[in-house]
């Protein structure tokens, strides 16, 4: 499906341009696109902040760049992080959970699902300090069941599942919501 007219694109950090804009490469996995002179001119305009035009070919090219991971949409209106709930399944790793929760900026609700931890009080204390809602599965049933239990407690339009041993990067969840 072509990107909508008026969309704006931001080049991915991995994207590189060669041959006077006629070759665009980057992304993961690595992608290489060879553009016509007209295509290179259009893409150059997008990198400079211009909107995607009304022509179908232009809108398809924009979609191709996004699908290849070479560009990302920049919405006209920033998405509200409160529309997304983060669900964190955890079992017996309060230090990792604390590090994970510290990386979240507090703009999105968080549901921590304790999947039968031996020290439930430690998990509850970490979740409480972060202002996260806490669910407990006792006995533990595994990460998939914990994610499903967390999903059942979500009231927002969007959900992000983040494992307790992960740390989200800058721009989370805004870049995710932009898509």
Short mmCIF file of N, CA and C in Angstrom, two decimals:
data_model
loop_
_atom_site.label_atom_id
_atom_site.label_comp_id
_atom_site.label_asym_id
_atom_site.label_seq_id
_atom_site.Cartn_x
_atom_site.Cartn_y
_atom_site.Cartn_z
N UNK A 1 0.85 -1.18 0.00
CA UNK A 1 0.00 0.00 0.00
C UNK A 1 0.90 1.25 0.00
N UNK A 2 0.70 2.15 -0.91
CA UNK A 2 1.52 3.38 -0.97
C UNK A 2 1.34 4.23 0.28
N UNK A 3 2.39 4.99 0.61
CA UNK A 3 2.25 5.92 1.73
C UNK A 3 1.29 7.04 1.35
N UNK A 4 0.61 7.61 2.31
CA UNK A 4 -0.32 8.69 2.01
C UNK A 4 0.40 9.96 1.55
N UNK A 5 -0.27 10.68 0.69
CA UNK A 5 0.22 11.99 0.26
C UNK A 5 0.40 12.87 1.49
N UNK A 6 1.48 13.64 1.50
CA UNK A 6 1.74 14.55 2.60
C UNK A 6 2.58 13.94 3.71
N UNK A 7 2.81 12.62 3.65
CA UNK A 7 3.68 11.99 4.64
C UNK A 7 5.08 12.58 4.55
N UNK A 8 5.78 12.53 5.64
CA UNK A 8 7.17 12.97 5.66
C UNK A 8 8.02 11.80 6.12
N UNK A 9 9.24 11.72 5.59
CA UNK A 9 10.13 10.61 5.89
C UNK A 9 11.40 11.11 6.56
N UNK A 10 11.92 10.26 7.44
CA UNK A 10 13.21 10.50 8.07
C UNK A 10 14.11 9.34 7.66
N UNK A 11 15.31 9.66 7.22
CA UNK A 11 16.25 8.64 6.81
C UNK A 11 16.69 7.84 8.03
N UNK A 12 16.76 6.50 7.89
CA UNK A 12 17.27 5.66 8.96
C UNK A 12 18.75 5.98 9.18
N UNK A 13 19.21 5.83 10.41
CA UNK A 13 20.61 6.13 10.73
C UNK A 13 21.59 5.30 9.92
N UNK A 14 21.17 4.11 9.49
CA UNK A 14 22.07 3.23 8.73
C UNK A 14 22.09 3.55 7.24
N UNK A 15 21.18 4.38 6.77
CA UNK A 15 21.05 4.63 5.34
C UNK A 15 22.19 5.49 4.82
N UNK A 16 22.70 5.09 3.67
CA UNK A 16 23.76 5.82 2.98
C UNK A 16 23.32 6.06 1.54
N UNK A 17 23.89 7.11 0.96
CA UNK A 17 23.54 7.50 -0.41
C UNK A 17 24.82 7.58 -1.23
N UNK A 18 24.76 7.06 -2.45
CA UNK A 18 25.92 7.09 -3.33
C UNK A 18 25.47 7.45 -4.74
N UNK A 19 26.45 7.69 -5.61
CA UNK A 19 26.20 7.96 -7.03
C UNK A 19 25.20 9.10 -7.23
N UNK A 20 25.48 10.22 -6.58
CA UNK A 20 24.64 11.42 -6.70
C UNK A 20 23.18 11.14 -6.36
N UNK A 21 22.96 10.27 -5.37
CA UNK A 21 21.61 9.99 -4.93
C UNK A 21 20.93 8.86 -5.67
N UNK A 22 21.58 8.30 -6.68
CA UNK A 22 20.95 7.25 -7.48
C UNK A 22 21.00 5.88 -6.79
N UNK A 23 21.83 5.73 -5.76
CA UNK A 23 21.91 4.47 -5.02
C UNK A 23 21.68 4.79 -3.54
N UNK A 24 20.72 4.09 -2.97
CA UNK A 24 20.39 4.24 -1.55
C UNK A 24 20.56 2.86 -0.93
N UNK A 25 21.34 2.77 0.16
CA UNK A 25 21.55 1.47 0.79
C UNK A 25 21.63 1.60 2.29
N UNK A 26 21.32 0.51 2.97
CA UNK A 26 21.34 0.47 4.42
C UNK A 26 20.28 -0.48 4.92
N UNK A 27 19.83 -0.24 6.14
CA UNK A 27 18.80 -1.08 6.73
C UNK A 27 19.36 -2.39 7.24
N UNK A 28 18.48 -3.20 7.83
CA UNK A 28 18.87 -4.51 8.32
C UNK A 28 17.71 -5.46 8.08
N UNK A 29 17.87 -6.44 7.21
CA UNK A 29 19.08 -6.77 6.47
C UNK A 29 19.40 -5.68 5.45
N UNK A 30 20.65 -5.67 5.02
CA UNK A 30 21.11 -4.67 4.08
C UNK A 30 20.26 -4.68 2.82
N UNK A 31 19.83 -3.51 2.40
CA UNK A 31 19.06 -3.35 1.16
C UNK A 31 19.75 -2.31 0.30
N UNK A 32 19.68 -2.50 -1.00
CA UNK A 32 20.23 -1.54 -1.96
C UNK A 32 19.15 -1.23 -2.97
N UNK A 33 18.88 0.05 -3.17
CA UNK A 33 17.92 0.50 -4.18
C UNK A 33 18.63 1.39 -5.18
N UNK A 34 18.44 1.11 -6.45
CA UNK A 34 18.97 1.97 -7.49
C UNK A 34 17.80 2.80 -8.02
N UNK A 35 17.99 4.12 -8.02
CA UNK A 35 16.93 5.04 -8.39
C UNK A 35 17.23 5.71 -9.72
N UNK A 36 16.17 6.07 -10.43
CA UNK A 36 16.32 6.90 -11.62
C UNK A 36 16.71 8.31 -11.18
N UNK A 37 17.08 9.15 -12.10
CA UNK A 37 17.41 10.55 -11.78
C UNK A 37 16.20 11.22 -11.13
N UNK A 38 15.01 10.99 -11.69
CA UNK A 38 13.79 11.58 -11.12
C UNK A 38 13.53 11.05 -9.71
N UNK A 39 13.72 9.73 -9.52
CA UNK A 39 13.53 9.14 -8.19
C UNK A 39 14.52 9.69 -7.19
N UNK A 40 15.79 9.85 -7.62
CA UNK A 40 16.82 10.41 -6.74
C UNK A 40 16.47 11.84 -6.33
N UNK A 41 15.94 12.61 -7.26
CA UNK A 41 15.54 13.99 -6.95
C UNK A 41 14.40 14.02 -5.93
N UNK A 42 13.43 13.12 -6.10
CA UNK A 42 12.29 13.06 -5.18
C UNK A 42 12.76 12.68 -3.79
N UNK A 43 13.60 11.64 -3.71
CA UNK A 43 14.10 11.18 -2.41
C UNK A 43 14.94 12.26 -1.74
N UNK A 44 15.74 12.96 -2.52
CA UNK A 44 16.54 14.07 -1.97
C UNK A 44 15.63 15.13 -1.34
N UNK A 45 14.51 15.39 -1.97
CA UNK A 45 13.54 16.34 -1.41
C UNK A 45 12.95 15.85 -0.09
N UNK A 46 12.73 14.54 0.02
CA UNK A 46 12.21 14.00 1.28
C UNK A 46 13.24 14.12 2.39
N UNK A 47 14.51 13.83 2.07
CA UNK A 47 15.55 13.95 3.10
C UNK A 47 15.68 15.39 3.58
N UNK A 48 15.32 16.33 2.71
CA UNK A 48 15.38 17.75 3.09
C UNK A 48 14.12 18.19 3.85
N UNK A 49 13.17 17.27 4.04
CA UNK A 49 11.98 17.59 4.82
C UNK A 49 10.71 17.79 4.03
N UNK A 50 10.79 17.61 2.73
CA UNK A 50 9.61 17.78 1.89
C UNK A 50 8.63 16.63 2.04
N UNK A 51 7.35 16.88 1.74
CA UNK A 51 6.33 15.83 1.87
C UNK A 51 6.29 14.92 0.65
N UNK A 52 5.73 13.74 0.85
CA UNK A 52 5.46 12.82 -0.25
C UNK A 52 4.34 13.43 -1.08
N UNK A 53 4.53 13.44 -2.38
CA UNK A 53 3.54 14.05 -3.27
C UNK A 53 2.35 13.16 -3.57
N UNK A 54 1.53 13.59 -4.50
CA UNK A 54 0.29 12.87 -4.80
C UNK A 54 0.45 11.78 -5.85
N UNK A 55 1.54 11.77 -6.61
CA UNK A 55 1.72 10.77 -7.66
C UNK A 55 1.84 9.37 -7.06
N UNK A 56 1.17 8.40 -7.67
CA UNK A 56 1.18 7.04 -7.17
C UNK A 56 2.60 6.46 -7.14
N UNK A 57 3.39 6.72 -8.18
CA UNK A 57 4.76 6.19 -8.22
C UNK A 57 5.59 6.74 -7.06
N UNK A 58 5.41 8.00 -6.74
CA UNK A 58 6.14 8.62 -5.64
C UNK A 58 5.71 8.00 -4.30
N UNK A 59 4.43 7.80 -4.14
CA UNK A 59 3.92 7.22 -2.90
C UNK A 59 4.37 5.77 -2.74
N UNK A 60 4.47 5.04 -3.87
CA UNK A 60 4.98 3.65 -3.83
C UNK A 60 6.47 3.63 -3.48
N UNK A 61 7.23 4.56 -4.02
CA UNK A 61 8.65 4.64 -3.70
C UNK A 61 8.84 4.92 -2.21
N UNK A 62 8.04 5.80 -1.67
CA UNK A 62 8.13 6.10 -0.23
C UNK A 62 7.85 4.84 0.59
N UNK A 63 6.84 4.09 0.21
CA UNK A 63 6.51 2.84 0.91
C UNK A 63 7.68 1.86 0.81
N UNK A 64 8.29 1.79 -0.37
CA UNK A 64 9.42 0.87 -0.58
C UNK A 64 10.59 1.21 0.35
N UNK A 65 10.87 2.50 0.50
CA UNK A 65 11.94 2.92 1.41
C UNK A 65 11.62 2.56 2.86
N UNK A 66 10.37 2.75 3.26
CA UNK A 66 9.96 2.42 4.62
C UNK A 66 10.02 0.91 4.84
N UNK A 67 9.48 0.14 3.90
CA UNK A 67 9.47 -1.31 4.04
C UNK A 67 10.87 -1.89 4.07
N UNK A 68 11.81 -1.25 3.39
CA UNK A 68 13.20 -1.71 3.36
C UNK A 68 13.99 -1.27 4.60
N UNK A 69 13.39 -0.47 5.46
CA UNK A 69 14.08 0.02 6.65
C UNK A 69 15.05 1.14 6.35
N UNK A 70 14.94 1.74 5.16
CA UNK A 70 15.83 2.84 4.78
C UNK A 70 15.30 4.19 5.24
N UNK A 71 14.00 4.24 5.53
CA UNK A 71 13.36 5.48 5.97
C UNK A 71 12.27 5.14 6.97
N UNK A 72 11.87 6.14 7.73
CA UNK A 72 10.80 5.97 8.71
C UNK A 72 9.82 7.13 8.55
N UNK A 73 8.54 6.86 8.74
CA UNK A 73 7.57 7.94 8.64
C UNK A 73 7.71 8.92 9.79
N UNK A 74 7.53 10.17 9.49
CA UNK A 74 7.50 11.22 10.51
C UNK A 74 6.08 11.79 10.48
N UNK A 75 5.25 11.39 11.42
CA UNK A 75 3.86 11.85 11.39
C UNK A 75 3.75 13.35 11.61
N UNK A 76 2.69 13.91 11.07
CA UNK A 76 2.45 15.34 11.24
C UNK A 76 2.12 15.67 12.69
N UNK A 77 1.48 14.74 13.36
CA UNK A 77 1.12 14.91 14.77
C UNK A 77 1.80 13.79 15.55
N UNK A 78 2.51 14.13 16.57
CA UNK A 78 3.20 13.12 17.37
C UNK A 78 2.18 12.23 18.07
N UNK A 79 2.47 10.94 18.07
CA UNK A 79 1.60 9.98 18.75
C UNK A 79 1.70 10.17 20.26
N UNK A 80 0.63 9.89 20.93
CA UNK A 80 0.58 10.03 22.39
C UNK A 80 1.06 8.73 23.04
N UNK A 81 2.18 8.75 23.75
CA UNK A 81 2.68 7.52 24.39
C UNK A 81 1.71 6.90 25.39
N UNK A 82 0.76 7.67 25.89
CA UNK A 82 -0.23 7.13 26.81
C UNK A 82 -1.19 6.17 26.12
N UNK A 83 -1.14 6.11 24.77
CA UNK A 83 -1.97 5.17 24.01
C UNK A 83 -1.37 3.76 23.98
N UNK A 84 -0.18 3.60 24.56
CA UNK A 84 0.53 2.33 24.53
C UNK A 84 0.82 1.87 25.95
N UNK A 85 0.57 0.59 26.21
CA UNK A 85 0.93 -0.02 27.49
C UNK A 85 2.09 -0.96 27.25
N UNK A 86 3.08 -0.89 28.14
CA UNK A 86 4.23 -1.81 28.09
C UNK A 86 3.93 -2.97 29.03
N UNK A 87 4.02 -4.19 28.50
CA UNK A 87 3.83 -5.40 29.31
C UNK A 87 5.19 -6.06 29.48
N UNK A 88 5.58 -6.28 30.76
CA UNK A 88 6.88 -6.85 31.10
C UNK A 88 6.72 -8.15 31.87
N UNK A 89 6.91 -9.30 31.22
CA UNK A 89 6.92 -10.54 31.98
C UNK A 89 8.26 -10.70 32.70
N UNK A 90 8.24 -11.20 33.92
CA UNK A 90 9.49 -11.34 34.69
C UNK A 90 9.39 -12.56 35.59
N UNK A 91 10.55 -13.15 35.82
CA UNK A 91 10.65 -14.23 36.81
C UNK A 91 12.02 -14.14 37.46
N UNK A 92 12.02 -13.78 38.75
CA UNK A 92 13.24 -13.83 39.57
C UNK A 92 14.40 -12.97 39.10
N UNK A 93 14.19 -11.82 38.56
CA UNK A 93 15.31 -10.95 38.18
C UNK A 93 15.00 -9.51 38.56
N UNK A 94 14.94 -9.20 39.84
CA UNK A 94 14.57 -7.85 40.24
C UNK A 94 15.55 -6.79 39.77
N UNK A 95 16.85 -7.08 39.74
CA UNK A 95 17.83 -6.07 39.29
C UNK A 95 17.64 -5.76 37.81
N UNK A 96 17.44 -6.80 37.01
CA UNK A 96 17.22 -6.58 35.57
C UNK A 96 15.91 -5.85 35.34
N UNK A 97 14.88 -6.21 36.11
CA UNK A 97 13.60 -5.53 35.99
C UNK A 97 13.74 -4.05 36.34
N UNK A 98 14.48 -3.74 37.39
CA UNK A 98 14.69 -2.34 37.78
C UNK A 98 15.39 -1.57 36.67
N UNK A 99 16.40 -2.17 36.05
CA UNK A 99 17.12 -1.52 34.95
C UNK A 99 16.18 -1.30 33.76
N UNK A 100 15.37 -2.30 33.45
CA UNK A 100 14.42 -2.18 32.34
C UNK A 100 13.41 -1.06 32.61
N UNK A 101 12.85 -1.05 33.80
CA UNK A 101 11.85 -0.03 34.15
C UNK A 101 12.46 1.38 34.17
N UNK A 102 13.71 1.48 34.58
CA UNK A 102 14.38 2.79 34.64
C UNK A 102 14.54 3.39 33.25
N UNK A 103 14.66 2.54 32.23
CA UNK A 103 14.83 3.04 30.86
C UNK A 103 13.52 3.58 30.28
N UNK A 104 12.40 3.17 30.83
CA UNK A 104 11.11 3.69 30.37
C UNK A 104 10.91 5.08 30.95
N UNK A 105 10.31 5.96 30.17
CA UNK A 105 10.23 7.36 30.62
C UNK A 105 8.97 7.70 31.41
N UNK A 106 8.11 6.73 31.65
CA UNK A 106 6.93 6.98 32.47
C UNK A 106 5.75 7.56 31.73
N UNK A 107 5.87 7.77 30.42
CA UNK A 107 4.75 8.34 29.67
C UNK A 107 3.74 7.28 29.26
N UNK A 108 4.13 6.02 29.32
CA UNK A 108 3.24 4.91 28.97
C UNK A 108 2.97 4.08 30.22
N UNK A 109 1.73 3.60 30.36
CA UNK A 109 1.46 2.70 31.49
C UNK A 109 2.27 1.41 31.34
N UNK A 110 2.60 0.80 32.48
CA UNK A 110 3.40 -0.43 32.48
C UNK A 110 2.68 -1.46 33.34
N UNK A 111 2.63 -2.69 32.81
CA UNK A 111 2.10 -3.83 33.56
C UNK A 111 3.23 -4.84 33.69
N UNK A 112 3.66 -5.11 34.92
CA UNK A 112 4.67 -6.13 35.20
C UNK A 112 3.91 -7.40 35.57
N UNK A 113 4.26 -8.49 34.90
CA UNK A 113 3.62 -9.78 35.20
C UNK A 113 4.68 -10.69 35.82
N UNK A 114 4.54 -10.92 37.12
CA UNK A 114 5.46 -11.80 37.84
C UNK A 114 5.02 -13.24 37.59
N UNK A 115 5.86 -13.97 36.89
CA UNK A 115 5.55 -15.34 36.50
C UNK A 115 6.09 -16.33 37.53
N UNK A 116 5.58 -16.24 38.76
CA UNK A 116 5.93 -17.20 39.80
C UNK A 116 7.32 -17.05 40.37
N UNK A 117 7.79 -15.82 40.53
CA UNK A 117 9.11 -15.60 41.12
C UNK A 117 9.20 -16.17 42.52
N UNK A 118 10.40 -16.66 42.89
CA UNK A 118 10.62 -17.16 44.25
C UNK A 118 10.54 -16.03 45.27
N UNK A 119 11.01 -14.85 44.88
CA UNK A 119 10.97 -13.69 45.78
C UNK A 119 9.97 -12.67 45.22
N UNK A 120 8.70 -12.97 45.39
CA UNK A 120 7.63 -12.12 44.85
C UNK A 120 7.68 -10.72 45.44
N UNK A 121 8.12 -10.62 46.69
CA UNK A 121 8.18 -9.31 47.34
C UNK A 121 9.20 -8.39 46.68
N UNK A 122 10.32 -8.93 46.25
CA UNK A 122 11.34 -8.12 45.57
C UNK A 122 10.81 -7.59 44.25
N UNK A 123 10.11 -8.44 43.51
CA UNK A 123 9.53 -8.01 42.22
C UNK A 123 8.46 -6.95 42.48
N UNK A 124 7.63 -7.16 43.48
CA UNK A 124 6.58 -6.19 43.81
C UNK A 124 7.18 -4.85 44.22
N UNK A 125 8.28 -4.88 44.96
CA UNK A 125 8.92 -3.63 45.40
C UNK A 125 9.47 -2.86 44.21
N UNK A 126 10.12 -3.56 43.29
CA UNK A 126 10.67 -2.89 42.10
C UNK A 126 9.55 -2.31 41.25
N UNK A 127 8.50 -3.08 41.01
CA UNK A 127 7.37 -2.60 40.21
C UNK A 127 6.70 -1.40 40.90
N UNK A 128 6.55 -1.47 42.21
CA UNK A 128 5.92 -0.38 42.96
C UNK A 128 6.72 0.91 42.88
N UNK A 129 8.05 0.81 43.02
CA UNK A 129 8.89 2.02 42.93
C UNK A 129 8.77 2.68 41.55
N UNK A 130 8.53 1.87 40.53
CA UNK A 130 8.42 2.41 39.17
C UNK A 130 7.00 2.86 38.83
N UNK A 131 6.06 2.62 39.72
CA UNK A 131 4.67 3.00 39.47
C UNK A 131 3.97 2.07 38.49
N UNK A 132 4.48 0.85 38.34
CA UNK A 132 3.90 -0.11 37.41
C UNK A 132 2.81 -0.92 38.09
N UNK A 133 1.80 -1.29 37.32
CA UNK A 133 0.80 -2.23 37.81
C UNK A 133 1.46 -3.61 37.88
N UNK A 134 1.00 -4.44 38.81
CA UNK A 134 1.62 -5.75 39.00
C UNK A 134 0.56 -6.84 38.97
N UNK A 135 0.82 -7.87 38.18
CA UNK A 135 0.02 -9.09 38.18
C UNK A 135 0.94 -10.22 38.60
N UNK A 136 0.40 -11.21 39.29
CA UNK A 136 1.23 -12.36 39.67
C UNK A 136 0.56 -13.64 39.21
N UNK A 137 1.36 -14.49 38.57
CA UNK A 137 0.91 -15.83 38.20
C UNK A 137 1.58 -16.80 39.18
N UNK A 138 0.78 -17.56 39.91
CA UNK A 138 1.33 -18.49 40.88
C UNK A 138 0.53 -19.78 40.79
N UNK A 139 1.10 -20.84 40.33
CA UNK A 139 2.49 -21.00 39.95
C UNK A 139 2.78 -20.36 38.60
N UNK A 140 4.08 -20.20 38.30
CA UNK A 140 4.49 -19.64 37.02
C UNK A 140 4.07 -20.55 35.87
N UNK A 141 3.74 -19.92 34.74
CA UNK A 141 3.28 -20.70 33.59
C UNK A 141 4.09 -20.43 32.34
N UNK A 142 5.15 -19.62 32.45
CA UNK A 142 5.98 -19.34 31.29
C UNK A 142 5.74 -17.95 30.74
N UNK A 143 6.71 -17.49 29.95
CA UNK A 143 6.67 -16.12 29.43
C UNK A 143 5.45 -15.86 28.55
N UNK A 144 5.07 -16.82 27.72
CA UNK A 144 3.92 -16.61 26.83
C UNK A 144 2.64 -16.40 27.64
N UNK A 145 2.44 -17.22 28.65
CA UNK A 145 1.25 -17.06 29.50
C UNK A 145 1.29 -15.73 30.25
N UNK A 146 2.48 -15.32 30.68
CA UNK A 146 2.62 -14.03 31.37
C UNK A 146 2.27 -12.88 30.42
N UNK A 147 2.75 -12.96 29.18
CA UNK A 147 2.41 -11.91 28.21
C UNK A 147 0.90 -11.86 27.98
N UNK A 148 0.27 -13.04 27.83
CA UNK A 148 -1.17 -13.08 27.62
C UNK A 148 -1.94 -12.52 28.81
N UNK A 149 -1.48 -12.84 30.03
CA UNK A 149 -2.13 -12.28 31.22
C UNK A 149 -1.98 -10.77 31.25
N UNK A 150 -0.80 -10.27 30.90
CA UNK A 150 -0.59 -8.82 30.85
C UNK A 150 -1.47 -8.17 29.80
N UNK A 151 -1.58 -8.82 28.65
CA UNK A 151 -2.42 -8.28 27.58
C UNK A 151 -3.87 -8.16 28.04
N UNK A 152 -4.32 -9.11 28.85
CA UNK A 152 -5.69 -9.06 29.37
C UNK A 152 -5.94 -7.88 30.29
N UNK A 153 -4.87 -7.31 30.85
CA UNK A 153 -5.01 -6.17 31.76
C UNK A 153 -4.85 -4.82 31.07
N UNK A 154 -4.62 -4.84 29.77
CA UNK A 154 -4.35 -3.62 29.02
C UNK A 154 -5.65 -2.97 28.57
N UNK A 155 -5.71 -1.64 28.69
CA UNK A 155 -6.88 -0.91 28.23
C UNK A 155 -6.56 0.11 27.15
N UNK A 156 -5.32 0.09 26.65
CA UNK A 156 -4.91 1.05 25.62
C UNK A 156 -5.02 0.41 24.23
N UNK A 157 -4.93 1.26 23.22
CA UNK A 157 -5.04 0.79 21.83
C UNK A 157 -3.81 0.00 21.39
N UNK A 158 -2.65 0.27 21.98
CA UNK A 158 -1.40 -0.36 21.55
C UNK A 158 -0.69 -0.99 22.73
N UNK A 159 0.06 -2.06 22.45
CA UNK A 159 0.81 -2.78 23.47
C UNK A 159 2.22 -3.03 22.95
N UNK A 160 3.20 -2.90 23.82
CA UNK A 160 4.57 -3.30 23.51
C UNK A 160 4.99 -4.31 24.56
N UNK A 161 5.45 -5.47 24.11
CA UNK A 161 5.97 -6.48 25.01
C UNK A 161 7.48 -6.30 25.09
N UNK A 162 7.98 -6.09 26.29
CA UNK A 162 9.42 -5.89 26.51
C UNK A 162 9.84 -6.88 27.58
N UNK A 163 10.86 -7.67 27.29
CA UNK A 163 11.35 -8.62 28.28
C UNK A 163 12.11 -7.88 29.38
N UNK A 164 12.09 -8.45 30.57
CA UNK A 164 12.65 -7.77 31.74
C UNK A 164 14.17 -7.61 31.68
N UNK A 165 14.84 -8.36 30.82
CA UNK A 165 16.29 -8.21 30.71
C UNK A 165 16.68 -7.30 29.55
N UNK A 166 15.72 -6.58 29.00
CA UNK A 166 15.97 -5.64 27.90
C UNK A 166 15.89 -4.21 28.39
N UNK A 167 16.59 -3.33 27.69
CA UNK A 167 16.53 -1.90 27.98
C UNK A 167 16.15 -1.20 26.69
N UNK A 168 15.04 -0.48 26.72
CA UNK A 168 14.60 0.22 25.52
C UNK A 168 15.53 1.40 25.25
N UNK A 169 15.63 1.77 24.00
CA UNK A 169 16.51 2.87 23.62
C UNK A 169 15.80 4.20 23.60
N UNK A 170 16.56 5.25 23.30
CA UNK A 170 15.96 6.58 23.20
C UNK A 170 14.90 6.59 22.09
N UNK A 171 13.90 7.37 22.29
CA UNK A 171 12.84 7.46 21.29
C UNK A 171 11.72 6.46 21.49
N UNK A 172 11.85 5.57 22.48
CA UNK A 172 10.79 4.61 22.76
C UNK A 172 9.77 5.28 23.66
N UNK A 173 8.50 5.17 23.39
CA UNK A 173 7.84 4.40 22.36
C UNK A 173 7.46 5.23 21.13
N UNK A 174 7.89 6.47 21.07
CA UNK A 174 7.43 7.37 20.00
C UNK A 174 7.69 6.82 18.61
N UNK A 175 8.90 6.34 18.35
CA UNK A 175 9.20 5.83 17.03
C UNK A 175 8.36 4.61 16.69
N UNK A 176 8.08 3.78 17.66
CA UNK A 176 7.21 2.63 17.45
C UNK A 176 5.80 3.10 17.10
N UNK A 177 5.27 4.05 17.85
CA UNK A 177 3.92 4.54 17.61
C UNK A 177 3.80 5.28 16.29
N UNK A 178 4.88 5.87 15.81
CA UNK A 178 4.83 6.57 14.52
C UNK A 178 4.44 5.62 13.39
N UNK A 179 4.78 4.35 13.53
CA UNK A 179 4.46 3.38 12.50
C UNK A 179 3.03 2.89 12.64
#
